[in-house]
CSV table of C-alpha atoms in Angstrom, one decimal:
chain,number,residue,atom,x,y,z
A,1,ASP,CA,87.5,40.6,30.1
A,2,THR,CA,89.8,40.2,32.6
A,3,GLY,CA,93.6,38.7,31.1
A,4,VAL,CA,96.2,37.3,32.8
A,5,SER,CA,97.9,39.1,36.0
A,6,GLN,CA,100.7,38.5,37.9
A,7,ASP,CA,101.9,40.0,41.5
A,8,PRO,CA,104.5,41.6,41.5
A,9,ARG,CA,105.1,43.0,38.8
A,10,HIS,CA,108.9,44.3,40.0
A,11,LYS,CA,110.7,42.8,42.7
A,12,ILE,CA,114.6,43.3,43.8
A,13,THR,CA,115.6,41.3,46.4
A,14,LYS,CA,119.5,40.2,47.7
A,15,ARG,CA,121.3,37.0,46.9
A,16,GLY,CA,120.0,33.9,48.8
A,17,GLN,CA,116.8,35.4,49.6
A,18,ASN,CA,112.7,33.8,48.8
A,19,VAL,CA,110.7,35.1,46.7
A,20,THR,CA,107.4,34.3,45.2
A,21,PHE,CA,105.4,35.5,42.5
A,22,ARG,CA,101.7,34.9,41.7
A,23,CYS,CA,99.4,34.8,38.5
A,24,ASP,CA,96.0,34.7,37.9
A,25,PRO,CA,95.0,33.1,34.7
A,26,ILE,CA,92.2,33.9,32.9
A,27,SER,CA,89.2,32.6,34.2
A,28,GLU,CA,88.0,29.6,32.4
A,29,HIS,CA,91.4,28.3,31.2
A,30,ASN,CA,92.5,25.3,32.7
A,31,ARG,CA,95.9,25.3,31.2
A,32,LEU,CA,98.7,28.1,32.8
A,33,TYR,CA,101.8,28.2,32.0
A,34,TRP,CA,105.6,30.0,33.2
A,35,TYR,CA,108.8,31.3,31.2
A,36,ARG,CA,111.3,32.8,31.9
A,37,GLN,CA,112.7,35.7,29.5
A,38,THR,CA,115.9,37.0,29.6
A,39,LEU,CA,117.3,40.5,27.5
A,40,GLY,CA,117.7,39.7,24.2
A,41,GLN,CA,116.6,36.6,24.3
A,42,GLY,CA,112.8,34.2,23.9
A,43,PRO,CA,110.5,33.1,26.5
A,44,GLU,CA,111.5,29.9,27.5
A,45,PHE,CA,109.3,27.1,28.7
A,46,LEU,CA,110.1,26.7,32.5
A,47,THR,CA,107.1,24.4,33.5
A,48,TYR,CA,102.9,24.0,32.9
A,49,PHE,CA,99.9,22.7,35.0
A,50,GLN,CA,96.7,21.6,33.5
A,51,ASN,CA,94.1,21.9,37.0
A,52,GLU,CA,96.0,22.1,39.8
A,53,ALA,CA,98.4,19.3,37.8
A,54,GLN,CA,101.2,19.6,37.3
A,55,LEU,CA,102.3,18.0,33.7
A,56,GLU,CA,105.5,19.2,32.4
A,57,LYS,CA,109.1,20.2,33.9
A,58,SER,CA,111.8,22.0,32.2
A,59,ARG,CA,115.3,21.1,33.3
A,60,LEU,CA,115.7,25.0,33.3
A,61,LEU,CA,113.3,24.3,36.5
A,62,SER,CA,116.1,23.4,38.8
A,63,ASP,CA,115.7,22.5,42.3
A,64,ARG,CA,115.6,25.7,43.8
A,65,PHE,CA,112.3,26.4,41.6
A,66,SER,CA,109.0,24.9,42.8
A,67,ALA,CA,105.4,25.7,41.2
A,68,GLU,CA,102.0,25.6,42.1
A,69,ARG,CA,98.6,25.3,41.6
A,70,PRO,CA,96.9,24.2,44.5
A,71,LYS,CA,92.9,24.6,43.8
A,72,GLY,CA,93.3,24.7,39.4
A,73,SER,CA,93.0,28.8,39.8
A,74,PHE,CA,96.1,30.9,40.3
A,75,SER,CA,99.4,29.5,40.4
A,76,THR,CA,102.5,30.6,42.7
A,77,LEU,CA,107.0,30.2,41.5
A,78,GLU,CA,109.2,30.2,44.3
A,79,ILE,CA,112.6,30.5,44.2
A,80,GLN,CA,114.7,29.3,46.9
A,81,ARG,CA,118.0,30.7,47.4
A,82,THR,CA,118.4,33.0,45.0
A,83,GLU,CA,120.8,33.6,43.1
A,84,GLN,CA,121.9,36.3,40.4
A,85,GLY,CA,121.6,34.7,37.6
A,86,ASP,CA,118.0,34.4,38.3
A,87,SER,CA,117.5,37.4,37.8
A,88,ALA,CA,114.7,37.8,34.9
A,89,MET,CA,111.4,38.5,33.9
A,90,TYR,CA,108.5,35.3,34.6
A,91,LEU,CA,105.9,35.4,32.9
A,92,CYS,CA,102.8,33.4,33.2
A,93,ALA,CA,100.4,32.2,30.8
A,94,SER,CA,97.1,30.7,29.9
A,95,SER,CA,95.5,28.6,27.7
A,96,LEU,CA,92.2,26.6,26.9
A,97,SER,CA,92.3,23.0,26.2
A,98,SER,CA,90.7,20.3,24.3
A,99,GLY,CA,91.4,16.6,22.8
A,100,GLY,CA,91.1,18.1,19.2
A,101,GLY,CA,94.1,20.8,18.9
A,102,GLY,CA,95.9,23.5,20.3
A,103,TYR,CA,95.3,26.5,21.8
A,104,GLU,CA,97.1,29.9,21.6
A,105,GLN,CA,98.5,30.9,25.2
A,106,TYR,CA,98.0,34.2,26.6
A,107,PHE,CA,100.3,36.4,28.2
A,108,GLY,CA,100.1,38.0,31.8
A,109,PRO,CA,102.7,41.4,31.7
A,110,GLY,CA,104.9,39.4,34.1
A,111,THR,CA,107.2,39.6,37.2
A,112,ARG,CA,111.0,41.5,36.8
A,113,LEU,CA,113.0,40.2,39.1
A,114,THR,CA,116.3,41.9,40.3
A,115,VAL,CA,118.6,39.6,42.7
A,116,THR,CA,121.5,41.6,43.9
B,1,ALA,CA,115.0,18.5,17.9
B,2,GLN,CA,112.5,21.0,18.1
B,3,LYS,CA,114.5,24.6,16.8
B,4,VAL,CA,112.8,28.0,15.4
B,5,THR,CA,114.9,30.0,13.9
B,6,GLN,CA,114.7,33.6,13.5
B,7,ALA,CA,117.8,35.1,11.1
B,8,GLN,CA,116.7,38.5,11.5
B,9,THR,CA,118.1,40.3,14.5
B,10,GLU,CA,117.0,43.8,14.3
B,11,ILE,CA,115.1,45.2,11.3
B,12,SER,CA,114.8,48.9,10.2
B,13,VAL,CA,112.2,51.1,8.2
B,14,VAL,CA,110.6,54.3,7.5
B,15,GLU,CA,106.5,54.2,8.1
B,16,LYS,CA,104.7,53.2,4.9
B,17,GLU,CA,107.4,50.4,3.6
B,18,ASP,CA,106.5,46.7,4.0
B,19,VAL,CA,108.7,44.8,5.5
B,20,THR,CA,108.7,40.5,6.5
B,21,LEU,CA,109.9,38.8,9.1
B,22,ASP,CA,111.9,35.1,8.4
B,23,CYS,CA,111.4,32.1,10.6
B,24,VAL,CA,112.1,28.9,10.3
B,25,TYR,CA,111.6,26.2,12.4
B,26,GLU,CA,112.3,22.3,13.2
B,27,THR,CA,110.6,19.5,14.2
B,28,ARG,CA,110.3,15.8,13.4
B,29,ASP,CA,106.8,16.1,14.6
B,30,THR,CA,104.4,15.6,11.6
B,31,THR,CA,101.5,17.8,13.8
B,32,TYR,CA,102.9,20.5,15.3
B,33,TYR,CA,101.9,24.6,15.5
B,34,LEU,CA,103.6,27.6,14.6
B,35,PHE,CA,102.3,30.6,16.3
B,36,TRP,CA,103.6,34.9,16.1
B,37,TYR,CA,103.6,36.8,18.8
B,38,LYS,CA,104.5,40.6,20.0
B,39,GLN,CA,106.1,41.9,22.1
B,40,PRO,CA,105.7,46.0,22.9
B,41,PRO,CA,108.0,48.1,24.6
B,42,SER,CA,105.2,47.9,27.4
B,43,GLY,CA,106.7,44.7,27.5
B,44,GLU,CA,103.7,42.3,27.2
B,45,LEU,CA,103.1,39.2,25.0
B,46,VAL,CA,100.6,39.9,22.7
B,47,PHE,CA,99.6,36.9,20.7
B,48,LEU,CA,99.0,37.2,16.6
B,49,ILE,CA,98.3,34.1,14.9
B,50,ARG,CA,98.1,30.4,14.7
B,51,ARG,CA,98.6,28.1,12.3
B,52,ASN,CA,98.5,24.0,12.4
B,53,SER,CA,100.6,22.1,10.2
B,54,PHE,CA,97.8,20.4,8.8
B,55,ASP,CA,96.8,24.2,7.5
B,56,GLU,CA,99.0,25.6,4.3
B,57,GLN,CA,96.8,28.0,3.6
B,58,ASN,CA,98.2,31.8,3.7
B,59,GLU,CA,96.5,34.2,5.9
B,60,ILE,CA,95.6,38.6,6.1
B,61,SER,CA,94.3,40.5,8.6
B,62,GLY,CA,94.4,43.9,8.3
B,63,ARG,CA,97.7,45.2,6.9
B,64,TYR,CA,99.2,41.5,8.5
B,65,SER,CA,99.9,38.9,5.9
B,66,TRP,CA,101.7,34.7,6.7
B,67,ASN,CA,103.1,32.8,4.7
B,68,PHE,CA,103.4,29.5,5.6
B,69,GLN,CA,105.7,27.0,3.7
B,70,LYS,CA,106.2,23.2,4.8
B,71,SER,CA,108.5,22.9,2.0
B,72,THR,CA,111.1,25.4,3.6
B,73,SER,CA,110.1,24.7,7.1
B,74,SER,CA,109.4,28.5,7.0
B,75,PHE,CA,106.5,30.5,8.6
B,76,ASN,CA,106.9,34.2,7.4
B,77,PHE,CA,105.2,37.3,8.7
B,78,THR,CA,104.8,40.8,6.3
B,79,ILE,CA,103.4,43.7,7.6
B,80,THR,CA,102.0,46.2,4.7
B,81,ALA,CA,102.2,49.7,5.0
B,82,SER,CA,104.3,49.7,8.3
B,83,GLN,CA,103.1,52.3,11.1
B,84,VAL,CA,105.2,53.3,14.4
B,85,VAL,CA,103.0,51.5,16.4
B,86,ASP,CA,104.3,48.2,15.1
B,87,SER,CA,107.8,49.3,16.3
B,88,ALA,CA,108.3,45.7,18.8
B,89,VAL,CA,109.9,42.6,19.6
B,90,TYR,CA,108.2,39.6,17.1
B,91,PHE,CA,108.6,36.2,18.4
B,92,CYS,CA,108.1,32.7,16.5
B,93,ALA,CA,107.1,30.2,18.3
B,94,LEU,CA,106.4,26.8,17.7
B,95,SER,CA,104.6,23.9,19.6
B,96,GLU,CA,104.4,20.1,18.9
B,97,GLY,CA,102.1,17.4,19.3
B,98,TYR,CA,98.5,17.0,18.2
B,99,GLN,CA,97.0,18.4,21.3
B,100,ALA,CA,99.7,21.7,21.4
B,101,GLY,CA,99.2,22.6,25.1
B,102,THR,CA,103.0,22.4,26.3
B,103,ALA,CA,105.9,24.6,25.7
B,104,LEU,CA,105.8,26.9,23.1
B,105,ILE,CA,109.6,27.1,21.3
B,106,PHE,CA,110.5,30.1,20.7
B,107,GLY,CA,112.8,32.4,18.5
B,108,LYS,CA,114.8,34.9,19.7
B,109,GLY,CA,113.4,37.6,18.2
B,110,THR,CA,113.6,39.8,16.0
B,111,THR,CA,113.3,44.0,16.8
B,112,LEU,CA,111.6,45.5,14.2
B,113,SER,CA,111.7,49.5,14.3
B,114,VAL,CA,109.5,52.0,12.5
B,115,SER,CA,110.5,55.5,11.9
B,116,SER,CA,107.7,57.9,10.9
């Protein structure tokens, strides 16, 4: 039973560079979520997909952030022109969905981004 | 607006003590879901429990128990006979709407330290 995986686990980049993270959800899950977590805080929602459709985006997701899930399986999160304030743990989660109720989200190990 | 408050920032106990983690939520929806997650030092968020707003029945799972009270908008979590392995950050989270497939709103977390 494979859980949610994320790659890379750690990324150090210089301010102004672009970075891309990948998330592979649990195979039968059709919903995929991205969150950001800074030190001492709970995760904050960024965006989510149902299959390949991006259905919701947070105000935290500035124009420098873009997420895709081209075939409804893995997803990528790209940050352009990184800033020091982007330093955080980026978490991916996946869940089932149905018309009848909610399902818990299962989280990956995260990608820790450090912008120098 | 929805909000989750975990007033206890840090709790320290000695092994075998019982400990209760408090969670108070705010929502205008009549249908919502509440969750608890554990984040051990390794960093990966682990799902513990989900409750929907129509089910106020308390739940016990091994050493864990949850007390959901709509009248006080609280969803508290108790660990009985705590163990060192329970040391982690615990997050309470809220999801609104019938499908609960969108954003989880997390509290800031409570850091539990269990010493031997």
